[in-house]
mmCIF file of C-alpha atoms in Angstrom:
data_model
loop_
_atom_site.group_PDB
_atom_site.id
_atom_site.type_symbol
_atom_site.label_atom_id
_atom_site.label_comp_id
_atom_site.label_asym_id
_atom_site.label_seq_id
_atom_site.Cartn_x
_atom_site.Cartn_y
_atom_site.Cartn_z
ATOM 1 C CA MET Y 1 35.263 -3.180 -32.959
ATOM 2 C CA SER Y 2 31.804 -1.475 -33.600
ATOM 3 C CA GLN Y 3 31.246 1.506 -31.707
ATOM 4 C CA VAL Y 4 28.193 1.173 -29.381
ATOM 5 C CA ASP Y 5 25.449 3.367 -30.221
ATOM 6 C CA ARG Y 6 23.799 4.977 -26.683
ATOM 7 C CA ALA Y 7 20.285 5.455 -28.290
ATOM 8 C CA ALA Y 8 20.607 1.755 -29.001
ATOM 9 C CA VAL Y 9 21.496 1.021 -25.532
ATOM 10 C CA GLU Y 10 18.511 3.355 -24.519
ATOM 11 C CA GLN Y 11 16.286 1.156 -26.931
ATOM 12 C CA ALA Y 12 17.540 -2.190 -25.388
ATOM 13 C CA ILE Y 13 16.719 -1.034 -21.792
ATOM 14 C CA ALA Y 14 13.419 0.462 -23.046
ATOM 15 C CA GLN Y 15 12.208 -3.180 -24.215
ATOM 16 C CA TYR Y 16 11.198 -4.368 -20.265
ATOM 17 C CA GLN Y 17 7.711 -2.625 -19.822
ATOM 18 C CA ASP Y 18 7.189 -2.133 -15.857
ATOM 19 C CA PRO Y 19 3.866 -3.796 -15.204
ATOM 20 C CA TYR Y 20 3.175 -1.537 -12.375
ATOM 21 C CA LEU Y 21 4.462 1.794 -14.076
ATOM 22 C CA LYS Y 22 3.120 0.199 -16.886
ATOM 23 C CA THR Y 23 5.831 2.153 -19.263
ATOM 24 C CA ASP Y 24 9.428 1.412 -19.725
ATOM 25 C CA LEU Y 25 11.746 2.456 -17.777
ATOM 26 C CA ILE Y 26 13.398 5.084 -19.833
ATOM 27 C CA SER Y 27 9.797 6.962 -20.389
ATOM 28 C CA SER Y 28 9.210 6.658 -16.468
ATOM 29 C CA GLY Y 29 12.768 8.892 -15.992
ATOM 30 C CA CYS Y 30 14.025 5.604 -14.160
ATOM 31 C CA LEU Y 31 17.603 5.775 -16.031
ATOM 32 C CA ARG Y 32 19.964 7.484 -13.505
ATOM 33 C CA ARG Y 33 23.060 6.919 -15.117
ATOM 34 C CA LEU Y 34 24.449 5.211 -18.166
ATOM 35 C CA ASP Y 35 28.201 4.950 -19.260
ATOM 36 C CA ILE Y 36 29.322 3.488 -22.196
ATOM 37 C CA GLU Y 37 33.505 2.712 -22.407
ATOM 38 C CA GLU Y 38 35.462 0.654 -24.811
ATOM 39 C CA GLY Y 39 31.983 -1.414 -25.146
ATOM 40 C CA VAL Y 40 31.501 -1.729 -21.754
ATOM 41 C CA VAL Y 41 28.237 -0.666 -20.486
ATOM 42 C CA ASN Y 42 27.463 0.492 -17.167
ATOM 43 C CA ALA Y 43 23.906 1.889 -16.038
ATOM 44 C CA GLU Y 44 21.932 2.562 -13.103
ATOM 45 C CA LEU Y 45 18.203 2.324 -12.942
ATOM 46 C CA VAL Y 46 15.946 3.692 -9.858
ATOM 47 C CA LEU Y 47 12.655 2.853 -9.522
ATOM 48 C CA GLY Y 48 10.383 5.135 -7.423
ATOM 49 C CA TYR Y 49 8.977 2.391 -5.496
ATOM 50 C CA ALA Y 50 9.194 -0.390 -3.148
ATOM 51 C CA ALA Y 51 10.142 -3.464 -5.307
ATOM 52 C CA GLY Y 52 12.654 -5.412 -3.497
ATOM 53 C CA SER Y 53 11.651 -8.658 -4.565
ATOM 54 C CA ILE Y 54 11.604 -7.699 -8.486
ATOM 55 C CA VAL Y 55 14.552 -5.363 -8.970
ATOM 56 C CA GLY Y 56 17.094 -8.448 -9.487
ATOM 57 C CA GLY Y 57 14.974 -9.753 -12.005
ATOM 58 C CA ILE Y 58 14.803 -6.646 -13.792
ATOM 59 C CA ALA Y 59 18.335 -6.087 -13.862
ATOM 60 C CA GLN Y 60 18.991 -9.302 -15.431
ATOM 61 C CA MET Y 61 16.441 -8.901 -17.951
ATOM 62 C CA ILE Y 62 17.864 -5.593 -18.956
ATOM 63 C CA GLN Y 63 21.647 -6.876 -18.855
ATOM 64 C CA THR Y 64 20.746 -9.825 -20.879
ATOM 65 C CA ALA Y 65 18.904 -7.412 -23.633
ATOM 66 C CA VAL Y 66 21.833 -5.059 -23.607
ATOM 67 C CA GLU Y 67 24.413 -7.939 -24.309
ATOM 68 C CA ASN Y 68 22.892 -8.880 -27.050
ATOM 69 C CA LEU Y 69 23.849 -5.631 -29.110
ATOM 70 C CA ASP Y 70 26.634 -5.241 -31.621
ATOM 71 C CA GLY Y 71 29.852 -3.744 -30.255
ATOM 72 C CA VAL Y 72 29.038 -4.522 -26.406
ATOM 73 C CA THR Y 73 31.568 -6.533 -25.060
ATOM 74 C CA ALA Y 74 30.065 -6.537 -21.296
ATOM 75 C CA ALA Y 75 27.215 -5.055 -19.433
ATOM 76 C CA HIS Y 76 26.786 -4.302 -15.620
ATOM 77 C CA ILE Y 77 23.253 -2.884 -15.311
ATOM 78 C CA LYS Y 78 22.287 -2.087 -11.224
ATOM 79 C CA VAL Y 79 18.575 -1.573 -10.426
ATOM 80 C CA GLY Y 80 17.447 -0.428 -7.519
ATOM 81 C CA PHE Y 81 14.528 1.998 -5.580
ATOM 82 C CA GLU Y 82 13.612 5.212 -3.713
ATOM 83 C CA VAL Y 83 10.754 5.836 -2.504
ATOM 84 C CA ALA Y 84 9.632 9.338 -3.219
ATOM 85 C CA ALA Y 85 6.758 11.422 -1.414
ATOM 86 C CA GLY Y 86 3.561 11.441 -3.296
ATOM 87 C CA GLU Y 87 1.724 15.195 -3.262
ATOM 88 C CA LEU Y 88 -0.870 15.805 -0.485
ATOM 89 C CA GLN Y 89 -4.188 17.228 -0.789
ATOM 90 C CA GLY Y 90 -4.921 20.695 -0.171
ATOM 91 C CA LYS Y 91 -3.038 22.803 2.103
ATOM 92 C CA VAL Y 92 -2.582 19.713 4.831
ATOM 93 C CA PRO Y 93 0.707 19.727 6.061
ATOM 94 C CA ALA Y 94 3.352 16.532 6.131
ATOM 95 C CA LEU Y 95 3.730 14.347 9.119
ATOM 96 C CA ALA Y 96 7.105 14.457 10.342
ATOM 97 C CA ASN Y 97 9.574 11.744 9.204
ATOM 98 C CA VAL Y 98 6.432 9.942 6.858
ATOM 99 C CA LYS Y 99 6.773 10.338 3.080
ATOM 100 C CA ASN Y 100 3.863 8.722 2.344
ATOM 101 C CA VAL Y 101 0.480 7.789 3.982
ATOM 102 C CA ILE Y 102 -1.967 5.150 2.647
ATOM 103 C CA ALA Y 103 -5.752 5.482 3.924
ATOM 104 C CA VAL Y 104 -7.417 1.761 3.758
ATOM 105 C CA ALA Y 105 -10.894 2.086 3.999
ATOM 106 C CA SER Y 106 -13.889 0.953 3.361
ATOM 107 C CA GLY Y 107 -18.044 1.641 3.076
ATOM 108 C CA LYS Y 108 -18.748 -0.765 5.651
ATOM 109 C CA GLY Y 109 -17.498 -2.715 8.294
ATOM 110 C CA GLY Y 110 -17.079 -6.642 8.091
ATOM 111 C CA VAL Y 111 -14.843 -6.614 4.381
ATOM 112 C CA GLY Y 112 -11.723 -7.250 5.577
ATOM 113 C CA LYS Y 113 -10.499 -4.257 5.826
ATOM 114 C CA SER Y 114 -7.880 -4.531 8.532
ATOM 115 C CA THR Y 115 -7.114 -7.824 7.450
ATOM 116 C CA THR Y 116 -5.777 -6.230 4.279
ATOM 117 C CA ALA Y 117 -3.960 -3.071 5.879
ATOM 118 C CA ALA Y 118 -1.966 -5.576 7.862
ATOM 119 C CA ASN Y 119 -0.992 -7.362 4.403
ATOM 120 C CA LEU Y 120 -0.381 -4.397 2.899
ATOM 121 C CA ALA Y 121 2.071 -3.147 5.177
ATOM 122 C CA LEU Y 122 3.790 -5.843 5.630
ATOM 123 C CA ALA Y 123 3.988 -6.933 2.258
ATOM 124 C CA LEU Y 124 5.216 -3.199 1.376
ATOM 125 C CA SER Y 125 8.205 -3.841 4.191
ATOM 126 C CA ARG Y 126 9.372 -7.378 2.205
ATOM 127 C CA GLU Y 127 9.796 -4.998 -0.401
ATOM 128 C CA GLY Y 128 12.072 -3.281 1.257
ATOM 129 C CA GLY Y 129 10.018 0.225 2.436
ATOM 130 C CA LYS Y 130 10.127 1.255 5.976
ATOM 131 C CA VAL Y 131 6.478 1.064 7.025
ATOM 132 C CA GLY Y 132 4.220 1.940 10.216
ATOM 133 C CA VAL Y 133 1.018 0.889 10.550
ATOM 134 C CA LEU Y 134 -1.693 3.451 12.401
ATOM 135 C CA ASP Y 135 -5.104 1.536 13.768
ATOM 136 C CA ALA Y 136 -7.990 4.616 13.422
ATOM 137 C CA ASP Y 137 -10.649 2.606 14.430
ATOM 138 C CA ILE Y 138 -10.925 4.227 17.592
ATOM 139 C CA TYR Y 139 -13.700 2.454 18.896
ATOM 140 C CA GLY Y 140 -12.334 -1.151 17.598
ATOM 141 C CA PRO Y 141 -8.742 -1.233 17.633
ATOM 142 C CA SER Y 142 -7.328 -4.470 16.535
ATOM 143 C CA MET Y 143 -3.958 -4.419 14.810
ATOM 144 C CA GLY Y 144 -1.998 -5.047 17.639
ATOM 145 C CA LEU Y 145 -3.583 -8.482 17.782
ATOM 146 C CA MET Y 146 -3.082 -8.785 14.271
ATOM 147 C CA LEU Y 147 0.199 -8.310 14.491
ATOM 148 C CA GLY Y 148 0.831 -10.113 17.416
ATOM 149 C CA LEU Y 149 1.772 -7.727 19.915
ATOM 150 C CA PRO Y 150 1.150 -8.823 23.515
ATOM 151 C CA GLU Y 151 -1.879 -7.752 25.849
ATOM 152 C CA GLY Y 152 -0.934 -4.860 27.629
ATOM 153 C CA THR Y 153 1.475 -3.362 25.311
ATOM 154 C CA ARG Y 154 2.373 0.609 25.667
ATOM 155 C CA PRO Y 155 4.552 2.729 23.953
ATOM 156 C CA GLU Y 156 7.530 4.238 25.458
ATOM 157 C CA VAL Y 157 7.251 8.131 25.518
ATOM 158 C CA ARG Y 158 9.976 10.509 25.265
ATOM 159 C CA ASP Y 159 9.984 14.082 26.830
ATOM 160 C CA ASN Y 160 6.897 13.290 28.572
ATOM 161 C CA LYS Y 161 5.506 14.361 24.776
ATOM 162 C CA TRP Y 162 6.475 11.872 22.164
ATOM 163 C CA PHE Y 163 5.042 8.087 21.711
ATOM 164 C CA ILE Y 164 7.652 5.559 20.358
ATOM 165 C CA PRO Y 165 5.192 2.911 18.156
ATOM 166 C CA PRO Y 166 6.217 -0.657 19.042
ATOM 167 C CA ARG Y 167 7.301 -2.820 16.451
ATOM 168 C CA ALA Y 168 6.243 -6.077 14.814
ATOM 169 C CA HIS Y 169 7.261 -8.054 12.166
ATOM 170 C CA GLY Y 170 9.442 -4.968 11.120
ATOM 171 C CA LEU Y 171 6.586 -2.732 11.167
ATOM 172 C CA GLN Y 172 6.691 0.309 13.431
ATOM 173 C CA VAL Y 173 2.683 0.041 15.266
ATOM 174 C CA MET Y 174 0.675 2.699 16.678
ATOM 175 C CA SER Y 175 -2.963 2.259 17.870
ATOM 176 C CA MET Y 176 -5.450 3.470 20.927
ATOM 177 C CA ALA Y 177 -5.490 -0.029 22.143
ATOM 178 C CA PHE Y 178 -2.133 0.463 23.368
ATOM 179 C CA LEU Y 179 -3.336 3.619 25.477
ATOM 180 C CA VAL Y 180 -6.510 1.879 27.037
ATOM 181 C CA ASP Y 181 -7.885 -1.061 28.713
ATOM 182 C CA ASP Y 182 -8.694 -3.938 26.340
ATOM 183 C CA THR Y 183 -11.891 -4.170 28.266
ATOM 184 C CA THR Y 184 -12.801 -0.628 28.679
ATOM 185 C CA PRO Y 185 -15.258 0.324 25.648
ATOM 186 C CA VAL Y 186 -14.419 3.957 24.275
ATOM 187 C CA VAL Y 187 -17.718 6.112 24.407
ATOM 188 C CA TRP Y 188 -16.992 9.327 22.791
ATOM 189 C CA ARG Y 189 -18.373 11.641 20.447
ATOM 190 C CA GLY Y 190 -16.955 12.342 17.055
ATOM 191 C CA PRO Y 191 -14.920 15.325 18.010
ATOM 192 C CA MET Y 192 -13.006 13.453 20.919
ATOM 193 C CA VAL Y 193 -12.149 10.601 18.109
ATOM 194 C CA SER Y 194 -11.066 12.806 15.840
ATOM 195 C CA GLY Y 195 -9.093 14.643 18.445
ATOM 196 C CA ALA Y 196 -7.576 11.352 19.729
ATOM 197 C CA LEU Y 197 -6.441 10.174 16.231
ATOM 198 C CA MET Y 198 -4.716 13.459 15.412
ATOM 199 C CA GLN Y 199 -3.062 13.145 18.685
ATOM 200 C CA LEU Y 200 -1.782 9.453 17.496
ATOM 201 C CA LEU Y 201 -0.380 10.717 14.308
ATOM 202 C CA THR Y 202 1.201 13.917 15.108
ATOM 203 C CA GLN Y 203 2.758 12.465 18.608
ATOM 204 C CA SER Y 204 4.322 9.649 17.581
ATOM 205 C CA ALA Y 205 7.323 9.301 16.969
ATOM 206 C CA TRP Y 206 7.640 7.845 13.612
ATOM 207 C CA ASP Y 207 11.466 6.602 12.426
ATOM 208 C CA GLU Y 208 11.932 7.843 8.598
ATOM 209 C CA LEU Y 209 8.821 5.916 7.410
ATOM 210 C CA ASP Y 210 8.398 5.424 3.552
ATOM 211 C CA TYR Y 211 4.754 4.742 3.768
ATOM 212 C CA LEU Y 212 2.455 4.952 6.767
ATOM 213 C CA VAL Y 213 -0.859 2.803 6.353
ATOM 214 C CA VAL Y 214 -3.853 4.047 8.407
ATOM 215 C CA ASP Y 215 -6.202 1.365 9.057
ATOM 216 C CA MET Y 216 -9.331 3.654 8.463
ATOM 217 C CA PRO Y 217 -12.609 3.116 10.767
ATOM 218 C CA PRO Y 218 -15.836 1.682 8.587
ATOM 219 C CA GLY Y 219 -18.313 3.729 7.217
ATOM 220 C CA THR Y 220 -18.659 7.251 5.594
ATOM 221 C CA GLY Y 221 -19.904 9.741 8.048
ATOM 222 C CA ASP Y 222 -18.615 12.894 10.149
ATOM 223 C CA ILE Y 223 -15.768 10.982 12.062
ATOM 224 C CA GLN Y 224 -14.167 9.592 8.886
ATOM 225 C CA LEU Y 225 -14.502 12.632 6.468
ATOM 226 C CA THR Y 226 -13.222 14.512 9.675
ATOM 227 C CA LEU Y 227 -10.295 12.511 9.617
ATOM 228 C CA ALA Y 228 -9.814 12.294 5.758
ATOM 229 C CA GLN Y 229 -9.502 16.446 5.912
ATOM 230 C CA LYS Y 230 -7.041 16.713 8.545
ATOM 231 C CA VAL Y 231 -4.754 13.634 7.940
ATOM 232 C CA PRO Y 232 -2.095 14.156 5.146
ATOM 233 C CA VAL Y 233 -2.834 11.220 3.008
ATOM 234 C CA THR Y 234 -1.109 10.501 -0.044
ATOM 235 C CA GLY Y 235 -3.778 8.187 -1.670
ATOM 236 C CA ALA Y 236 -6.676 5.633 -0.927
ATOM 237 C CA VAL Y 237 -7.456 2.129 -1.174
ATOM 238 C CA ILE Y 238 -11.117 1.220 -0.882
ATOM 239 C CA VAL Y 239 -11.465 -2.381 0.117
ATOM 240 C CA THR Y 240 -15.025 -4.123 -0.690
ATOM 241 C CA THR Y 241 -16.478 -7.435 -1.229
ATOM 242 C CA PRO Y 242 -18.436 -8.403 -4.264
ATOM 243 C CA GLN Y 243 -22.049 -8.395 -2.572
ATOM 244 C CA ASP Y 244 -24.148 -5.231 -4.273
ATOM 245 C CA LEU Y 245 -24.269 -3.756 -0.461
ATOM 246 C CA ALA Y 246 -20.825 -3.594 -0.133
ATOM 247 C CA LEU Y 247 -20.321 -2.236 -3.415
ATOM 248 C CA LEU Y 248 -22.665 0.821 -2.875
ATOM 249 C CA ASP Y 249 -21.072 1.357 0.657
ATOM 250 C CA ALA Y 250 -17.622 1.409 -0.916
ATOM 251 C CA LYS Y 251 -18.990 3.861 -3.762
ATOM 252 C CA LYS Y 252 -20.015 6.120 -1.275
ATOM 253 C CA GLY Y 253 -15.905 5.672 0.229
ATOM 254 C CA ILE Y 254 -14.803 6.800 -3.046
ATOM 255 C CA GLY Y 255 -17.078 9.757 -3.401
ATOM 256 C CA MET Y 256 -15.958 10.569 0.365
ATOM 257 C CA PHE Y 257 -11.908 10.778 -0.853
ATOM 258 C CA GLU Y 258 -12.895 12.522 -3.863
ATOM 259 C CA LYS Y 259 -14.701 15.704 -2.033
ATOM 260 C CA VAL Y 260 -11.380 16.308 0.064
ATOM 261 C CA ASN Y 261 -9.505 15.472 -3.045
ATOM 262 C CA ILE Y 262 -7.391 12.008 -1.729
ATOM 263 C CA PRO Y 263 -6.397 9.953 -5.111
ATOM 264 C CA VAL Y 264 -8.006 6.627 -4.972
ATOM 265 C CA LEU Y 265 -4.968 4.223 -5.724
ATOM 266 C CA GLY Y 266 -7.358 1.187 -6.438
ATOM 267 C CA VAL Y 267 -9.502 -1.565 -5.343
ATOM 268 C CA VAL Y 268 -8.856 -4.357 -3.229
ATOM 269 C CA GLU Y 269 -11.997 -7.236 -3.321
ATOM 270 C CA ASN Y 270 -12.222 -9.318 -1.066
ATOM 271 C CA MET Y 271 -14.114 -12.932 -0.583
ATOM 272 C CA ALA Y 272 -14.404 -13.072 -4.359
ATOM 273 C CA ILE Y 273 -14.252 -16.872 -4.537
ATOM 274 C CA HIS Y 274 -14.378 -19.743 -2.127
ATOM 275 C CA ILE Y 275 -13.045 -22.855 -2.729
ATOM 276 C CA CYS Y 276 -13.723 -26.075 -0.650
ATOM 277 C CA SER Y 277 -11.690 -27.639 1.198
ATOM 278 C CA ASN Y 278 -12.765 -31.123 0.987
ATOM 279 C CA CYS Y 279 -13.974 -31.128 -2.723
ATOM 280 C CA GLY Y 280 -12.437 -28.535 -4.415
ATOM 281 C CA HIS Y 281 -15.543 -26.967 -5.777
ATOM 282 C CA ALA Y 282 -15.213 -23.152 -6.544
ATOM 283 C CA GLU Y 283 -18.147 -20.806 -6.239
ATOM 284 C CA HIS Y 284 -18.605 -17.268 -6.089
ATOM 285 C CA LEU Y 285 -20.272 -16.582 -2.363
ATOM 286 C CA PHE Y 286 -21.017 -13.270 -2.279
ATOM 287 C CA GLY Y 287 -21.349 -12.631 -6.261
ATOM 288 C CA GLU Y 288 -18.969 -12.268 -8.903
ATOM 289 C CA GLY Y 289 -16.909 -9.544 -10.684
ATOM 290 C CA GLY Y 290 -18.298 -6.748 -8.010
ATOM 291 C CA GLY Y 291 -14.627 -5.275 -7.440
ATOM 292 C CA GLU Y 292 -13.891 -5.268 -11.238
ATOM 293 C CA ARG Y 293 -16.917 -3.282 -11.998
ATOM 294 C CA LEU Y 294 -16.614 -1.056 -9.565
ATOM 295 C CA ALA Y 295 -12.554 -0.302 -10.312
ATOM 296 C CA ASP Y 296 -14.005 -0.126 -13.980
ATOM 297 C CA GLU Y 297 -16.348 1.995 -13.346
ATOM 298 C CA TYR Y 298 -14.534 4.868 -11.461
ATOM 299 C CA GLY Y 299 -11.386 4.868 -13.595
ATOM 300 C CA VAL Y 300 -9.109 2.973 -11.289
ATOM 301 C CA ASP Y 301 -6.904 -0.002 -10.899
ATOM 302 C CA LEU Y 302 -8.561 -3.478 -9.050
ATOM 303 C CA LEU Y 303 -5.235 -3.908 -6.908
ATOM 304 C CA ALA Y 304 -6.155 -7.485 -5.883
ATOM 305 C CA SER Y 305 -8.941 -10.185 -5.898
ATOM 306 C CA MET Y 306 -8.512 -12.070 -2.928
ATOM 307 C CA PRO Y 307 -9.963 -14.984 -1.693
ATOM 308 C CA LEU Y 308 -12.994 -16.127 0.946
ATOM 309 C CA SER Y 309 -9.617 -18.112 3.021
ATOM 310 C CA MET Y 310 -9.784 -19.577 6.467
ATOM 311 C CA MET Y 311 -5.967 -19.322 6.282
ATOM 312 C CA ILE Y 312 -5.913 -15.610 6.208
ATOM 313 C CA ARG Y 313 -8.411 -14.949 8.983
ATOM 314 C CA GLU Y 314 -6.555 -17.616 11.718
ATOM 315 C CA GLN Y 315 -3.042 -16.443 10.941
ATOM 316 C CA ALA Y 316 -4.406 -12.705 11.136
ATOM 317 C CA ASP Y 317 -6.087 -13.969 14.402
ATOM 318 C CA GLY Y 318 -3.316 -15.521 15.594
ATOM 319 C CA GLY Y 319 -0.904 -12.739 15.194
ATOM 320 C CA LYS Y 320 1.230 -13.436 11.767
ATOM 321 C CA PRO Y 321 -0.734 -12.434 8.856
ATOM 322 C CA THR Y 322 -0.338 -14.370 5.881
ATOM 323 C CA VAL Y 323 2.368 -12.601 4.126
ATOM 324 C CA ILE Y 324 4.592 -13.458 7.254
ATOM 325 C CA ALA Y 325 3.227 -16.931 8.223
ATOM 326 C CA GLU Y 326 3.270 -18.418 4.370
ATOM 327 C CA PRO Y 327 5.490 -15.591 2.301
ATOM 328 C CA GLU Y 328 5.944 -18.119 -0.523
ATOM 329 C CA CYS Y 329 2.156 -19.192 -0.935
ATOM 330 C CA GLN Y 330 0.070 -17.982 -3.494
ATOM 331 C CA ILE Y 331 -2.394 -15.584 -1.142
ATOM 332 C CA SER Y 332 1.312 -13.780 -0.089
ATOM 333 C CA MET Y 333 2.247 -13.339 -3.792
ATOM 334 C CA ILE Y 334 -1.048 -11.560 -4.311
ATOM 335 C CA TYR Y 335 -0.756 -9.476 -1.556
ATOM 336 C CA GLN Y 336 3.056 -8.719 -2.588
ATOM 337 C CA ASP Y 337 2.014 -7.690 -6.108
ATOM 338 C CA MET Y 338 -0.596 -5.316 -4.179
ATOM 339 C CA ALA Y 339 1.821 -3.901 -2.689
ATOM 340 C CA ARG Y 340 4.064 -2.949 -5.979
ATOM 341 C CA HIS Y 341 1.249 -1.465 -7.873
ATOM 342 C CA VAL Y 342 0.332 0.782 -4.641
ATOM 343 C CA GLY Y 343 3.712 1.819 -4.580
ATOM 344 C CA ALA Y 344 3.968 2.352 -8.176
ATOM 345 C CA ARG Y 345 0.575 4.541 -8.149
ATOM 346 C CA ILE Y 346 2.154 6.715 -5.596
ATOM 347 C CA SER Y 347 5.318 7.124 -7.715
ATOM 348 C CA GLN Y 348 3.761 8.099 -10.671
ATOM 349 C CA GLN Y 349 2.117 10.549 -8.312
ATOM 350 C CA ALA Y 350 4.845 12.130 -6.957
ATOM 351 C CA ALA Y 351 6.677 12.029 -10.267
ATOM 352 C CA GLY Y 352 3.671 14.485 -11.531
ATOM 353 C CA GLN Y 353 2.234 11.618 -13.976
ATOM 354 C CA GLY Y 354 -1.192 12.139 -12.498
ATOM 355 C CA MET Y 355 -4.076 10.019 -11.556
ATOM 356 C CA PRO Y 356 -7.132 8.936 -13.149
ATOM 357 C CA GLU Y 357 -10.027 11.457 -12.203
ATOM 358 C CA ILE Y 358 -12.664 9.882 -10.646
ATOM 359 C CA SER Y 359 -16.111 11.573 -11.449
ATOM 360 C CA ILE Y 360 -19.256 11.249 -9.426
ATOM 361 C CA SER Y 361 -22.615 11.549 -10.992
ATOM 362 C CA ASP Y 362 -26.256 11.391 -9.332
ATOM 363 C CA ASP Y 363 -27.192 8.393 -11.782
#
């Protein structure tokens, strides 16, 4: 029996190129353990992002590659994941029991930001992450409705100080809607809104979260800038539509995060195409390719291009967003892919591999 060469085993493992890390698992430092004894190979690899739905397939592909090596009689490949904490901007302190804060933002309202935030959070949870959602839209909180929490839901209070976030579909959820009457408008000035959000963030007893998805208010005004400076955000996801006006406002959103040194993880393009439910005709109602051009311009990923779909809207309004309502449909698969991309970008940041540098010009 020929001796099994360790370098050959590592080369076989490196044949798998992770589509989210965009490199092989040896170069990305995922190999945790490699033992070779009498032709039997035991290897353990650990991804740095929530990827529960794909680790089994990755293990099988690597095992097949290793078993084809000369001298290998058996291979036992284990692939798992551990979510690491990404870097924070400036000197903003981390939140207790929260590894990563993901801000989902847009320059304007009406682009599907909250729906994206809800489905992103649910997709990260389905990948095995411990996930929470904070509805930071103090004036128009809707996350409780989208996640099916009944009207009148209130958080438990611990020691007269801590809010215990209610849970929905496996997510920990906190919203101003849980603290005020649904019919009472919030008539506050900017500093009061910022203070209320910080109270929700810092006085919520989050339970060991890998990811906290923050549904930011629309716009790029004083409130948004203040929140971006005070909230320990790991990275931001920018939501837009292909429409020129939405793209212009999305650029302002990217500029805001660039000014406070928050990495932009990528762009999500909603309402990219409409397919008629009667005849099947496909039409770009709001323009074509805008999200891709925006991502290219700022050197970030286009995380997803979502169709204009009545199903997405109806399921969110009904309290069961698409990822939960129809987890195996094509749209849910796009959200799952988006979640893995977001997680991988954060893991690269945590590993010190850096993020794309975003440049803003006056042109």
